[in-house]
mmCIF file of C-alpha atoms and ligand atoms in Angstrom:
data_model
loop_
_atom_site.group_PDB
_atom_site.id
_atom_site.type_symbol
_atom_site.label_atom_id
_atom_site.label_comp_id
_atom_site.label_asym_id
_atom_site.label_seq_id
_atom_site.Cartn_x
_atom_site.Cartn_y
_atom_site.Cartn_z
ATOM 1 C CA MET A 1 -14.806 13.026 -36.992
ATOM 2 C CA SER A 2 -18.190 12.064 -38.469
ATOM 3 C CA ILE A 3 -19.383 8.966 -36.628
ATOM 4 C CA ALA A 4 -22.333 8.731 -39.034
ATOM 5 C CA GLU A 5 -19.982 8.560 -42.038
ATOM 6 C CA LEU A 6 -17.704 5.998 -40.384
ATOM 7 C CA LYS A 7 -20.672 3.827 -39.449
ATOM 8 C CA ALA A 8 -22.180 4.045 -42.931
ATOM 9 C CA VAL A 9 -18.936 2.907 -44.611
ATOM 10 C CA ALA A 10 -18.301 0.122 -42.060
ATOM 11 C CA ASN A 11 -21.868 -1.190 -42.355
ATOM 12 C CA ALA A 12 -21.799 -1.089 -46.166
ATOM 13 C CA ILE A 13 -18.601 -3.174 -46.273
ATOM 14 C CA VAL A 14 -20.262 -5.948 -44.237
ATOM 15 C CA ALA A 15 -23.756 -5.630 -45.716
ATOM 16 C CA LYS A 16 -25.705 -8.863 -46.273
ATOM 17 C CA SER A 17 -23.693 -11.506 -48.207
ATOM 18 C CA LYS A 18 -20.681 -9.175 -48.442
ATOM 19 C CA GLY A 19 -17.093 -9.202 -47.244
ATOM 20 C CA VAL A 20 -13.674 -7.882 -48.214
ATOM 21 C CA LEU A 21 -11.176 -8.892 -50.888
ATOM 22 C CA ALA A 22 -7.684 -8.437 -49.419
ATOM 23 C CA ALA A 23 -5.592 -7.535 -52.474
ATOM 24 C CA ASP A 24 -3.022 -5.529 -50.532
ATOM 25 C CA GLU A 25 0.001 -7.771 -50.992
ATOM 26 C CA SER A 26 3.158 -5.698 -50.620
ATOM 27 C CA SER A 27 5.707 -5.982 -53.467
ATOM 28 C CA PRO A 28 7.720 -8.795 -51.786
ATOM 29 C CA THR A 29 4.539 -10.799 -51.063
ATOM 30 C CA ILE A 30 3.025 -10.464 -54.545
ATOM 31 C CA LYS A 31 6.420 -11.505 -55.963
ATOM 32 C CA LYS A 32 6.171 -14.724 -53.931
ATOM 33 C CA ARG A 33 2.632 -15.317 -55.249
ATOM 34 C CA PHE A 34 3.736 -14.637 -58.853
ATOM 35 C CA ASP A 35 6.811 -16.862 -58.435
ATOM 36 C CA SER A 36 4.454 -19.730 -57.573
ATOM 37 C CA ILE A 37 2.799 -19.425 -61.014
ATOM 38 C CA LYS A 38 6.052 -18.516 -62.816
ATOM 39 C CA ALA A 39 4.880 -14.993 -63.669
ATOM 40 C CA GLU A 40 7.271 -12.066 -63.481
ATOM 41 C CA SER A 41 6.454 -9.450 -60.834
ATOM 42 C CA THR A 42 6.771 -6.311 -62.966
ATOM 43 C CA GLU A 43 4.698 -3.205 -62.222
ATOM 44 C CA GLU A 44 2.655 -3.822 -65.404
ATOM 45 C CA ASN A 45 1.982 -7.488 -64.540
ATOM 46 C CA ARG A 46 0.825 -6.482 -61.051
ATOM 47 C CA ARG A 47 -1.466 -3.899 -62.669
ATOM 48 C CA ARG A 48 -2.846 -6.446 -65.153
ATOM 49 C CA TYR A 49 -3.519 -8.907 -62.348
ATOM 50 C CA ARG A 50 -5.295 -6.357 -60.190
ATOM 51 C CA GLU A 51 -7.351 -5.201 -63.197
ATOM 52 C CA LEU A 52 -8.431 -8.812 -63.722
ATOM 53 C CA LEU A 53 -9.621 -8.951 -60.092
ATOM 54 C CA PHE A 54 -11.404 -5.603 -60.013
ATOM 55 C CA THR A 55 -13.208 -5.972 -63.360
ATOM 56 C CA THR A 56 -14.674 -9.396 -62.584
ATOM 57 C CA ASP A 57 -18.407 -9.281 -63.335
ATOM 58 C CA GLU A 58 -20.824 -9.471 -60.401
ATOM 59 C CA ILE A 59 -18.268 -9.443 -57.562
ATOM 60 C CA GLU A 60 -20.051 -6.377 -56.161
ATOM 61 C CA ARG A 61 -22.813 -8.779 -55.018
ATOM 62 C CA TYR A 62 -20.350 -10.322 -52.533
ATOM 63 C CA ILE A 63 -17.543 -7.809 -52.089
ATOM 64 C CA GLY A 64 -18.148 -4.616 -50.093
ATOM 65 C CA GLY A 65 -14.521 -3.483 -49.942
ATOM 66 C CA VAL A 66 -11.128 -4.157 -51.505
ATOM 67 C CA ILE A 67 -7.864 -3.519 -49.661
ATOM 68 C CA LEU A 68 -5.195 -2.072 -51.944
ATOM 69 C CA TYR A 69 -1.450 -1.585 -51.620
ATOM 70 C CA ASP A 70 0.056 1.898 -52.096
ATOM 71 C CA GLU A 71 1.195 1.107 -55.665
ATOM 72 C CA THR A 72 -2.232 -0.270 -56.641
ATOM 73 C CA LEU A 73 -4.142 2.735 -55.297
ATOM 74 C CA ARG A 74 -2.130 4.836 -57.764
ATOM 75 C CA GLN A 75 -2.769 2.508 -60.737
ATOM 76 C CA SER A 76 -5.534 2.494 -63.363
ATOM 77 C CA THR A 77 -7.206 0.144 -65.823
ATOM 78 C CA ARG A 78 -5.696 -0.114 -69.294
ATOM 79 C CA ASP A 79 -8.369 2.437 -70.324
ATOM 80 C CA GLY A 80 -7.079 4.893 -67.742
ATOM 81 C CA VAL A 81 -9.746 4.589 -65.032
ATOM 82 C CA PRO A 82 -8.109 4.768 -61.582
ATOM 83 C CA PHE A 83 -8.762 1.530 -59.684
ATOM 84 C CA ALA A 84 -10.252 3.425 -56.723
ATOM 85 C CA ARG A 85 -12.768 5.133 -59.037
ATOM 86 C CA LEU A 86 -13.606 1.867 -60.801
ATOM 87 C CA LEU A 87 -14.304 0.122 -57.494
ATOM 88 C CA SER A 88 -16.374 3.018 -56.106
ATOM 89 C CA SER A 89 -18.458 3.114 -59.304
ATOM 90 C CA ARG A 90 -19.305 -0.563 -58.667
ATOM 91 C CA GLY A 91 -20.373 0.172 -55.070
ATOM 92 C CA ILE A 92 -17.186 -1.366 -53.617
ATOM 93 C CA ALA A 93 -15.268 0.706 -51.056
ATOM 94 C CA PRO A 94 -11.550 1.094 -51.862
ATOM 95 C CA GLY A 95 -9.254 0.645 -48.858
ATOM 96 C CA ILE A 96 -5.532 0.952 -48.245
ATOM 97 C CA LYS A 97 -2.969 -1.038 -46.273
ATOM 98 C CA VAL A 98 -0.995 1.453 -44.184
ATOM 99 C CA ASP A 99 1.278 -0.573 -41.893
ATOM 100 C CA LYS A 100 4.871 -0.942 -43.034
ATOM 101 C CA GLY A 101 5.252 -4.528 -41.923
ATOM 102 C CA ALA A 102 6.315 -6.351 -38.778
ATOM 103 C CA LYS A 103 9.839 -5.739 -37.483
ATOM 104 C CA ALA A 104 11.758 -7.203 -34.518
ATOM 105 C CA LEU A 105 10.663 -5.535 -31.254
ATOM 106 C CA ALA A 106 13.806 -4.027 -29.743
ATOM 107 C CA LEU A 107 15.036 -5.769 -26.564
ATOM 108 C CA TYR A 108 12.288 -8.408 -26.845
ATOM 109 C CA PRO A 109 13.914 -11.231 -28.822
ATOM 110 C CA GLY A 110 11.265 -13.192 -30.718
ATOM 111 C CA ASP A 111 8.505 -10.569 -30.526
ATOM 112 C CA LYS A 112 7.601 -8.438 -33.533
ATOM 113 C CA VAL A 113 5.813 -5.115 -33.811
ATOM 114 C CA ALA A 114 4.189 -3.557 -36.877
ATOM 115 C CA GLU A 115 5.733 -0.239 -37.897
ATOM 116 C CA GLY A 116 4.366 2.693 -39.904
ATOM 117 C CA LEU A 117 3.044 5.313 -37.486
ATOM 118 C CA ASP A 118 5.578 8.014 -38.411
ATOM 119 C CA GLY A 119 4.001 10.287 -41.031
ATOM 120 C CA LEU A 120 0.768 8.289 -40.997
ATOM 121 C CA ARG A 121 -1.453 11.376 -40.549
ATOM 122 C CA GLU A 122 -0.020 12.867 -43.748
ATOM 123 C CA ARG A 123 -0.243 9.557 -45.652
ATOM 124 C CA LEU A 124 -3.891 9.150 -44.648
ATOM 125 C CA ALA A 125 -4.683 12.657 -45.908
ATOM 126 C CA GLU A 126 -3.195 11.739 -49.297
ATOM 127 C CA TYR A 127 -4.925 8.339 -49.421
ATOM 128 C CA LYS A 128 -8.234 10.039 -48.735
ATOM 129 C CA GLN A 129 -7.633 12.353 -51.716
ATOM 130 C CA LEU A 130 -6.915 9.243 -53.801
ATOM 131 C CA GLY A 131 -10.295 7.779 -52.823
ATOM 132 C CA ALA A 132 -9.621 5.470 -49.848
ATOM 133 C CA LYS A 133 -12.655 5.002 -47.613
ATOM 134 C CA PHE A 134 -11.036 2.613 -45.181
ATOM 135 C CA ALA A 135 -7.583 1.466 -44.114
ATOM 136 C CA LYS A 136 -5.966 -1.628 -42.701
ATOM 137 C CA TRP A 137 -3.092 -2.235 -40.255
ATOM 138 C CA ARG A 138 -1.892 -5.767 -39.614
ATOM 139 C CA ALA A 139 -0.115 -6.713 -36.387
ATOM 140 C CA VAL A 140 1.583 -10.101 -36.556
ATOM 141 C CA ILE A 141 1.669 -12.208 -33.386
ATOM 142 C CA GLU A 142 3.739 -15.382 -33.528
ATOM 143 C CA ILE A 143 3.317 -18.268 -31.107
ATOM 144 C CA ASP A 144 6.395 -20.309 -30.206
ATOM 145 C CA GLU A 145 6.930 -23.291 -27.938
ATOM 146 C CA LYS A 146 8.202 -21.147 -25.048
ATOM 147 C CA ASN A 147 7.208 -17.606 -24.074
ATOM 148 C CA ILE A 148 6.367 -15.841 -27.362
ATOM 149 C CA PRO A 149 4.318 -13.719 -27.557
ATOM 150 C CA THR A 150 5.247 -11.869 -24.365
ATOM 151 C CA ALA A 151 2.662 -9.717 -22.616
ATOM 152 C CA PHE A 152 4.704 -6.664 -23.606
ATOM 153 C CA GLY A 153 4.852 -7.743 -27.261
ATOM 154 C CA ILE A 154 1.072 -7.962 -27.275
ATOM 155 C CA ARG A 155 0.752 -4.573 -25.559
ATOM 156 C CA ALA A 156 3.132 -2.891 -28.020
ATOM 157 C CA ASN A 157 1.120 -4.167 -30.991
ATOM 158 C CA ALA A 158 -2.200 -3.258 -29.382
ATOM 159 C CA HIS A 159 -0.940 0.260 -28.710
ATOM 160 C CA ALA A 160 0.205 0.722 -32.321
ATOM 161 C CA LEU A 161 -3.112 -0.616 -33.657
ATOM 162 C CA ALA A 162 -5.005 1.865 -31.489
ATOM 163 C CA ARG A 163 -2.844 4.839 -32.518
ATOM 164 C CA TYR A 164 -3.414 3.896 -36.152
ATOM 165 C CA ALA A 165 -7.177 3.493 -35.655
ATOM 166 C CA ALA A 166 -7.478 6.878 -33.942
ATOM 167 C CA LEU A 167 -5.571 8.596 -36.776
ATOM 168 C CA CYS A 168 -7.930 6.985 -39.303
ATOM 169 C CA GLN A 169 -11.109 8.025 -37.517
ATOM 170 C CA GLU A 170 -9.778 11.582 -37.165
ATOM 171 C CA VAL A 171 -10.157 11.902 -40.969
ATOM 172 C CA ASP A 172 -13.269 9.713 -41.362
ATOM 173 C CA ILE A 173 -11.406 6.696 -42.708
ATOM 174 C CA VAL A 174 -12.755 3.431 -41.275
ATOM 175 C CA PRO A 175 -9.924 1.491 -39.618
ATOM 176 C CA ILE A 176 -9.772 -2.253 -40.071
ATOM 177 C CA VAL A 177 -7.882 -3.431 -37.013
ATOM 178 C CA GLU A 178 -6.028 -6.669 -37.789
ATOM 179 C CA PRO A 179 -4.282 -8.472 -34.954
ATOM 180 C CA GLU A 180 -3.221 -11.738 -36.601
ATOM 181 C CA VAL A 181 -2.193 -14.616 -34.356
ATOM 182 C CA LEU A 182 -0.306 -16.750 -36.868
ATOM 183 C CA MET A 183 -1.254 -20.361 -37.501
ATOM 184 C CA ASP A 184 2.403 -21.302 -38.146
ATOM 185 C CA GLY A 185 3.837 -23.601 -35.508
ATOM 186 C CA ALA A 186 2.870 -26.767 -33.671
ATOM 187 C CA HIS A 187 0.610 -25.300 -30.943
ATOM 188 C CA GLY A 188 -2.831 -26.749 -30.317
ATOM 189 C CA ILE A 189 -6.158 -24.954 -30.658
ATOM 190 C CA GLU A 190 -6.271 -24.289 -26.888
ATOM 191 C CA ARG A 191 -3.036 -22.242 -27.027
ATOM 192 C CA CYS A 192 -4.373 -20.306 -30.025
ATOM 193 C CA GLU A 193 -7.547 -19.504 -28.077
ATOM 194 C CA ALA A 194 -5.589 -18.364 -24.990
ATOM 195 C CA VAL A 195 -3.274 -16.095 -27.027
ATOM 196 C CA THR A 196 -6.129 -14.720 -29.183
ATOM 197 C CA ALA A 197 -8.045 -13.901 -25.986
ATOM 198 C CA GLN A 198 -5.045 -12.034 -24.527
ATOM 199 C CA VAL A 199 -4.541 -10.148 -27.780
ATOM 200 C CA LEU A 200 -8.191 -9.108 -28.185
ATOM 201 C CA GLU A 201 -8.429 -8.011 -24.568
ATOM 202 C CA ALA A 202 -5.328 -5.832 -24.966
ATOM 203 C CA VAL A 203 -6.448 -4.435 -28.340
ATOM 204 C CA PHE A 204 -9.885 -3.316 -27.133
ATOM 205 C CA ALA A 205 -8.427 -1.824 -23.935
ATOM 206 C CA GLU A 206 -6.043 0.278 -26.058
ATOM 207 C CA LEU A 207 -8.710 1.215 -28.612
ATOM 208 C CA ASP A 208 -10.915 2.405 -25.761
ATOM 209 C CA ALA A 209 -8.069 4.361 -24.140
ATOM 210 C CA HIS A 210 -7.408 6.068 -27.511
ATOM 211 C CA CYS A 211 -11.134 7.060 -27.804
ATOM 212 C CA VAL A 212 -11.644 4.960 -30.919
ATOM 213 C CA VAL A 213 -15.370 4.682 -31.703
ATOM 214 C CA PHE A 214 -16.175 0.979 -31.904
ATOM 215 C CA ASP A 215 -19.202 1.593 -34.184
ATOM 216 C CA GLY A 216 -16.894 3.081 -36.829
ATOM 217 C CA MET A 217 -14.307 0.303 -37.158
ATOM 218 C CA LEU A 218 -14.042 -3.317 -38.294
ATOM 219 C CA LEU A 219 -12.024 -6.108 -36.658
ATOM 220 C CA LYS A 220 -9.975 -8.514 -38.800
ATOM 221 C CA PRO A 221 -8.905 -11.354 -36.518
ATOM 222 C CA ASN A 222 -7.590 -14.862 -37.036
ATOM 223 C CA MET A 223 -9.884 -17.780 -36.431
ATOM 224 C CA VAL A 224 -9.094 -19.914 -33.379
ATOM 225 C CA ILE A 225 -7.367 -22.846 -34.996
ATOM 226 C CA ALA A 226 -4.506 -25.289 -34.299
ATOM 227 C CA GLY A 227 -1.044 -24.479 -35.665
ATOM 228 C CA LYS A 228 -0.305 -25.964 -39.106
ATOM 229 C CA LYS A 229 2.278 -28.374 -37.679
ATOM 230 C CA CYS A 230 0.067 -29.562 -34.804
ATOM 231 C CA PRO A 231 -0.689 -33.282 -35.191
ATOM 232 C CA GLN A 232 -4.192 -32.759 -33.770
ATOM 233 C CA GLN A 233 -6.179 -30.550 -36.139
ATOM 234 C CA ALA A 234 -9.576 -29.408 -34.861
ATOM 235 C CA GLY A 235 -12.732 -30.121 -36.854
ATOM 236 C CA VAL A 236 -14.890 -27.422 -38.428
ATOM 237 C CA ALA A 237 -17.419 -27.310 -35.559
ATOM 238 C CA GLN A 238 -14.667 -27.054 -32.939
ATOM 239 C CA VAL A 239 -12.979 -24.153 -34.758
ATOM 240 C CA ALA A 240 -16.300 -22.327 -35.116
ATOM 241 C CA GLU A 241 -17.251 -22.805 -31.459
ATOM 242 C CA ALA A 242 -13.827 -21.830 -30.074
ATOM 243 C CA THR A 243 -13.654 -18.765 -32.331
ATOM 244 C CA MET A 244 -17.128 -17.508 -31.449
ATOM 245 C CA ARG A 245 -16.581 -18.195 -27.730
ATOM 246 C CA CYS A 246 -13.373 -16.168 -27.773
ATOM 247 C CA LEU A 247 -14.760 -13.269 -29.804
ATOM 248 C CA THR A 248 -17.998 -13.080 -27.807
ATOM 249 C CA ARG A 249 -15.952 -12.634 -24.630
ATOM 250 C CA TYR A 250 -13.668 -9.898 -25.921
ATOM 251 C CA VAL A 251 -15.225 -8.004 -28.858
ATOM 252 C CA PRO A 252 -17.745 -5.284 -27.962
ATOM 253 C CA ALA A 253 -21.166 -5.644 -29.596
ATOM 254 C CA ALA A 254 -20.872 -2.083 -30.955
ATOM 255 C CA VAL A 255 -18.308 -3.241 -33.553
ATOM 256 C CA PRO A 256 -20.330 -3.602 -36.798
ATOM 257 C CA GLY A 257 -18.388 -6.505 -38.265
ATOM 258 C CA ILE A 258 -15.765 -9.175 -37.835
ATOM 259 C CA VAL A 259 -13.953 -9.807 -41.141
ATOM 260 C CA PHE A 260 -11.746 -12.852 -40.716
ATOM 261 C CA LEU A 261 -8.373 -13.343 -42.379
ATOM 262 C CA SER A 262 -7.707 -16.801 -43.825
ATOM 263 C CA GLY A 263 -4.118 -17.062 -42.575
ATOM 264 C CA GLY A 264 -2.997 -19.978 -44.745
ATOM 265 C CA GLN A 265 -6.134 -22.145 -44.570
ATOM 266 C CA SER A 266 -7.238 -23.692 -47.846
ATOM 267 C CA ALA A 267 -9.924 -21.750 -49.703
ATOM 268 C CA GLU A 268 -12.482 -24.479 -48.886
ATOM 269 C CA ASP A 269 -11.631 -24.637 -45.165
ATOM 270 C CA ALA A 270 -11.848 -20.851 -44.814
ATOM 271 C CA THR A 271 -15.334 -20.897 -46.386
ATOM 272 C CA ASP A 272 -16.425 -23.897 -44.311
ATOM 273 C CA HIS A 273 -15.343 -22.284 -41.034
ATOM 274 C CA LEU A 274 -17.091 -19.016 -41.890
ATOM 275 C CA ASN A 275 -20.217 -20.933 -42.783
ATOM 276 C CA ALA A 276 -20.185 -22.896 -39.510
ATOM 277 C CA MET A 277 -19.934 -19.690 -37.465
ATOM 278 C CA ASN A 278 -22.879 -18.140 -39.276
ATOM 279 C CA ALA A 279 -24.887 -21.357 -39.056
ATOM 280 C CA MET A 280 -24.638 -21.137 -35.234
ATOM 281 C CA GLY A 281 -27.241 -18.334 -35.279
ATOM 282 C CA ALA A 282 -27.159 -14.570 -34.801
ATOM 283 C CA HIS A 283 -24.052 -12.905 -33.362
ATOM 284 C CA PRO A 284 -23.670 -9.347 -32.017
ATOM 285 C CA TRP A 285 -21.706 -8.342 -35.132
ATOM 286 C CA GLN A 286 -21.753 -9.341 -38.808
ATOM 287 C CA VAL A 287 -19.472 -12.366 -39.228
ATOM 288 C CA SER A 288 -17.721 -12.007 -42.564
ATOM 289 C CA PHE A 289 -14.444 -12.414 -44.454
ATOM 290 C CA SER A 290 -11.448 -10.380 -45.551
ATOM 291 C CA TYR A 291 -9.528 -13.099 -47.296
ATOM 292 C CA GLY A 292 -6.363 -12.722 -49.323
ATOM 293 C CA ARG A 293 -5.068 -16.186 -50.147
ATOM 294 C CA ALA A 294 -8.433 -17.944 -49.644
ATOM 295 C CA LEU A 295 -9.988 -15.795 -52.384
ATOM 296 C CA GLN A 296 -7.002 -15.459 -54.681
ATOM 297 C CA ALA A 297 -5.170 -18.811 -54.647
ATOM 298 C CA PRO A 298 -7.551 -20.399 -57.211
ATOM 299 C CA VAL A 299 -7.459 -17.194 -59.294
ATOM 300 C CA LEU A 300 -3.668 -17.189 -59.540
ATOM 301 C CA ALA A 301 -3.663 -20.911 -60.338
ATOM 302 C CA ALA A 302 -6.102 -20.331 -63.224
ATOM 303 C CA TRP A 303 -4.435 -17.142 -64.527
ATOM 304 C CA LYS A 304 -0.755 -18.235 -64.620
ATOM 305 C CA GLY A 305 0.108 -14.766 -65.926
ATOM 306 C CA GLN A 306 -1.513 -15.462 -69.329
ATOM 307 C CA GLU A 307 -3.980 -13.102 -71.020
ATOM 308 C CA SER A 308 -5.758 -16.125 -72.517
ATOM 309 C CA ASN A 309 -6.617 -17.321 -68.987
ATOM 310 C CA VAL A 310 -8.274 -14.106 -67.754
ATOM 311 C CA ALA A 311 -11.832 -15.404 -68.201
ATOM 312 C CA ALA A 312 -11.056 -18.632 -66.308
ATOM 313 C CA ALA A 313 -9.355 -16.675 -63.520
ATOM 314 C CA GLN A 314 -12.330 -14.318 -63.186
ATOM 315 C CA LYS A 315 -14.660 -17.309 -63.055
ATOM 316 C CA ALA A 316 -12.560 -18.728 -60.192
ATOM 317 C CA LEU A 317 -12.755 -15.428 -58.308
ATOM 318 C CA LEU A 318 -16.504 -15.099 -58.729
ATOM 319 C CA LYS A 319 -16.962 -18.668 -57.520
ATOM 320 C CA ARG A 320 -15.015 -18.047 -54.285
ATOM 321 C CA CYS A 321 -16.847 -14.745 -53.731
ATOM 322 C CA ARG A 322 -20.235 -16.416 -54.260
ATOM 323 C CA LEU A 323 -19.456 -19.334 -51.941
ATOM 324 C CA ASN A 324 -18.222 -17.010 -49.198
ATOM 325 C CA GLY A 325 -21.354 -14.900 -49.744
ATOM 326 C CA LEU A 326 -23.400 -18.042 -49.046
ATOM 327 C CA ALA A 327 -21.229 -18.804 -45.993
ATOM 328 C CA ARG A 328 -22.160 -15.356 -44.662
ATOM 329 C CA ASP A 329 -25.682 -16.784 -44.305
ATOM 330 C CA GLY A 330 -24.691 -20.299 -43.192
ATOM 331 C CA LYS A 331 -25.927 -21.650 -46.535
ATOM 332 C CA TYR A 332 -22.707 -23.138 -47.934
ATOM 333 C CA THR A 333 -21.996 -26.858 -48.274
ATOM 334 C CA ARG A 334 -18.827 -28.570 -49.465
ATOM 335 C CA ALA A 335 -20.857 -30.185 -52.255
ATOM 336 C CA MET A 336 -21.157 -26.714 -53.827
ATOM 337 C CA GLU A 337 -17.410 -26.773 -54.554
ATOM 338 C CA ALA A 338 -18.117 -29.086 -57.480
ATOM 339 C CA GLY A 339 -20.382 -26.529 -59.211
HETATM 340 C C1 5MM B 1 -3.052 -9.960 -48.906
HETATM 341 O O1 5MM B 1 -1.975 -9.970 -47.983
HETATM 342 C C2 5MM B 1 -1.933 -8.854 -47.095
HETATM 343 C C3 5MM B 1 -0.631 -8.131 -47.121
HETATM 344 O O2 5MM B 1 0.382 -8.988 -46.701
HETATM 345 P P1 5MM B 1 1.916 -8.494 -46.687
HETATM 346 O O3 5MM B 1 2.038 -7.295 -45.832
HETATM 347 O O4 5MM B 1 2.606 -9.711 -46.097
HETATM 348 O O5 5MM B 1 2.334 -8.245 -48.077
HETATM 349 C C4 5MM B 1 -2.294 -9.301 -45.686
HETATM 350 O O6 5MM B 1 -2.259 -8.265 -44.740
HETATM 351 C C5 5MM B 1 -3.686 -9.837 -45.728
HETATM 352 O O7 5MM B 1 -4.588 -8.778 -45.884
HETATM 353 C C6 5MM B 1 -4.049 -10.584 -44.468
HETATM 354 O O8 5MM B 1 -2.971 -11.319 -43.936
HETATM 355 C C7 5MM B 1 -5.155 -11.586 -44.774
HETATM 356 O O9 5MM B 1 -4.750 -12.378 -45.858
HETATM 357 P P2 5MM B 1 -4.949 -13.946 -45.784
HETATM 358 O O10 5MM B 1 -4.188 -14.479 -46.964
HETATM 359 O O11 5MM B 1 -4.388 -14.390 -44.454
HETATM 360 O O12 5MM B 1 -6.448 -14.169 -45.864
#
């Protein structure tokens, strides 16, 4: 393991004004996104869409890394340039999603655990050959009205995240560790904070036990936020304060960056929350983004699967990247949405 190499890649991904574009939708998820704009999810349409994203002018000013799905890492531009090479040539690190999704945790009804550890060492070796500089594993933690998640469900996911992270660092691939507490449900912000705290505590205990070097990883957590169906939604300042309080208690300062997921927030809310956290002042780590839907929803809406809409879609992507780049410095305002 080269700690220097891991640190260099992790720091470059969260360099000033930069964050991550999560474009690692698995085939079922991208089909859902395409269905919403009435585009067919063929391999060629997925390739065209990803080419649109990765060839957008100037995104390298705001995007330090792009997470790809297995199929996408093997695809190329229409001119035959592999996407990983295209991104690297623009100074953007290509990354790869390596979990195989959340499945029911046996004998723990209601809990889920992310799978994908079998054969992961071999898959990582191949992904490295294909140009991946970092990887991502997403653990999904649901909150229900009773006892989910259980302490064991949290431990099982934390253990899997740590085994994945150790395997990545073994071959100098930076692991993005993503424990996502879902914002589905009717729970209040307090419950989200309590569960996120439990999850982060368990994750860092397991990472430490597995000898994962904190300086050579990135954390991709949820923000502390009320469930979508909760009648009492917290304001921007409350979300920012609760999230920073929780992360400051449980995330070691050695971690170079926090790259939040958006989790179903609107694009504007995700930018506003990120901005508020950065406007609070300096934090031990870079406070950045790794948004999927919050970067891509306006792009898909503009594209609609039509070649004639590519320029408008790229404009929408650059706008979201630029606004999140400003939020990295606490310099975003809602009024900028009009521009
Ligand atoms: C882009 O979506 C990613 C892959 O999701 P599936 O495994 O469901 O296909 C997902 O892991 C994503 O990277 C994170 O959830 C963050 O995306 P959002 O949309 O929450 O910002």
